[in-house]
Structure formats: C-alpha cells, structure tokens
Amino acid sequence: MTQEQLARATGLSRNQVQNIELSRNNARDESGKLSPGVGNPRFDTIWALAEALGVEAADLVRRDTVAT
C-alpha cells in the first residue's frame, strides 16, 4: 500500500502518513516553525491506521515491531 492509498483510506494527508512512517514531528511552535523531536501520532490516528491496514492498534505501537 502506498502512502497516498493509506492517506485516502484513513482521511490523513500523505504528508502525515510520511511523517508517521519516518517518526517525524509535524507540530509547530508559536512562531509557526516545525518543532524538533520524534512524532507521536494521536490515538485516533493510530486506530484509523490500524483499521486501514487490517491490524490491531497494539501491533502499531509494540516496541519490538519498531523499525530501527
């Protein structure tokens, strides 16, 4: 599944899917600049991704499944 297909299936933007895949933070500070640090998707985002991928949400957050 491509990032674009996953974005359509979840209602997320392709950019959001890419940031989650790369573990990037997409938050902005008060001045509008991107905040540094690791991205942490919201629970509703994790559930939407899990549903679209046909897996349990827990499978997306288990430490032993994190790519290094």
Short mmCIF file of C-alpha atoms in Angstrom, two decimals:
data_model
loop_
_atom_site.label_atom_id
_atom_site.label_comp_id
_atom_site.label_asym_id
_atom_site.label_seq_id
_atom_site.Cartn_x
_atom_site.Cartn_y
_atom_site.Cartn_z
CA MET A 1 0.00 0.00 0.00
CA THR A 2 1.37 3.39 -0.92
CA GLN A 3 1.37 6.40 1.38
CA GLU A 4 -1.23 8.01 -0.89
CA GLN A 5 -3.51 4.95 -0.67
CA LEU A 6 -3.15 4.81 3.11
CA ALA A 7 -3.86 8.54 3.36
CA ARG A 8 -7.08 8.13 1.36
CA ALA A 9 -8.14 5.11 3.43
CA THR A 10 -7.63 6.96 6.72
CA GLY A 11 -8.53 10.55 5.87
CA LEU A 12 -5.00 11.68 6.75
CA SER A 13 -2.81 13.67 4.41
CA ARG A 14 0.01 11.88 2.60
CA ASN A 15 2.40 14.20 4.45
CA GLN A 16 1.01 13.00 7.81
CA VAL A 17 1.43 9.36 6.76
CA GLN A 18 5.01 10.07 5.69
CA ASN A 19 5.83 11.84 8.96
CA ILE A 20 4.42 8.94 10.99
CA GLU A 21 6.35 6.42 8.90
CA LEU A 22 9.56 8.38 9.41
CA SER A 23 8.75 9.10 13.08
CA ARG A 24 8.92 12.84 12.49
CA ASN A 25 7.13 15.50 14.46
CA ASN A 26 4.78 17.66 12.42
CA ALA A 27 3.88 20.02 15.28
CA ARG A 28 4.63 23.72 15.05
CA ASP A 29 5.69 26.13 17.76
CA GLU A 30 4.13 29.54 18.45
CA SER A 31 6.09 31.16 15.62
CA GLY A 32 4.94 28.56 13.08
CA LYS A 33 8.27 26.74 12.83
CA LEU A 34 8.35 22.95 12.94
CA SER A 35 9.13 21.69 16.44
CA PRO A 36 12.07 19.29 16.61
CA GLY A 37 11.63 15.83 18.02
CA VAL A 38 10.05 12.48 17.44
CA GLY A 39 6.49 12.42 16.18
CA ASN A 40 3.79 10.84 18.31
CA PRO A 41 0.52 10.25 16.48
CA ARG A 42 -2.74 10.66 18.39
CA PHE A 43 -4.68 7.57 19.44
CA ASP A 44 -7.44 8.20 16.89
CA THR A 45 -4.77 8.35 14.18
CA ILE A 46 -3.31 5.03 15.32
CA TRP A 47 -6.77 3.42 15.29
CA ALA A 48 -7.50 4.77 11.81
CA LEU A 49 -4.18 3.43 10.52
CA ALA A 50 -4.75 0.03 12.14
CA GLU A 51 -8.23 -0.26 10.65
CA ALA A 52 -6.99 0.68 7.17
CA LEU A 53 -4.08 -1.78 7.43
CA GLY A 54 -6.21 -4.60 8.87
CA VAL A 55 -4.16 -4.96 12.05
CA GLU A 56 -4.71 -4.35 15.76
CA ALA A 57 -3.76 -0.90 17.02
CA ALA A 58 -1.46 -2.57 19.56
CA ASP A 59 0.58 -4.01 16.69
CA LEU A 60 1.44 -0.48 15.58
CA VAL A 61 2.79 0.59 18.95
CA ARG A 62 4.58 -2.51 20.23
CA ARG A 63 8.22 -1.70 20.90
CA ASP A 64 9.51 -4.94 19.34
CA THR A 65 7.92 -4.00 15.98
CA VAL A 66 9.59 -0.58 15.71
CA ALA A 67 11.94 -0.31 12.74
CA THR A 68 15.43 0.87 13.52
#
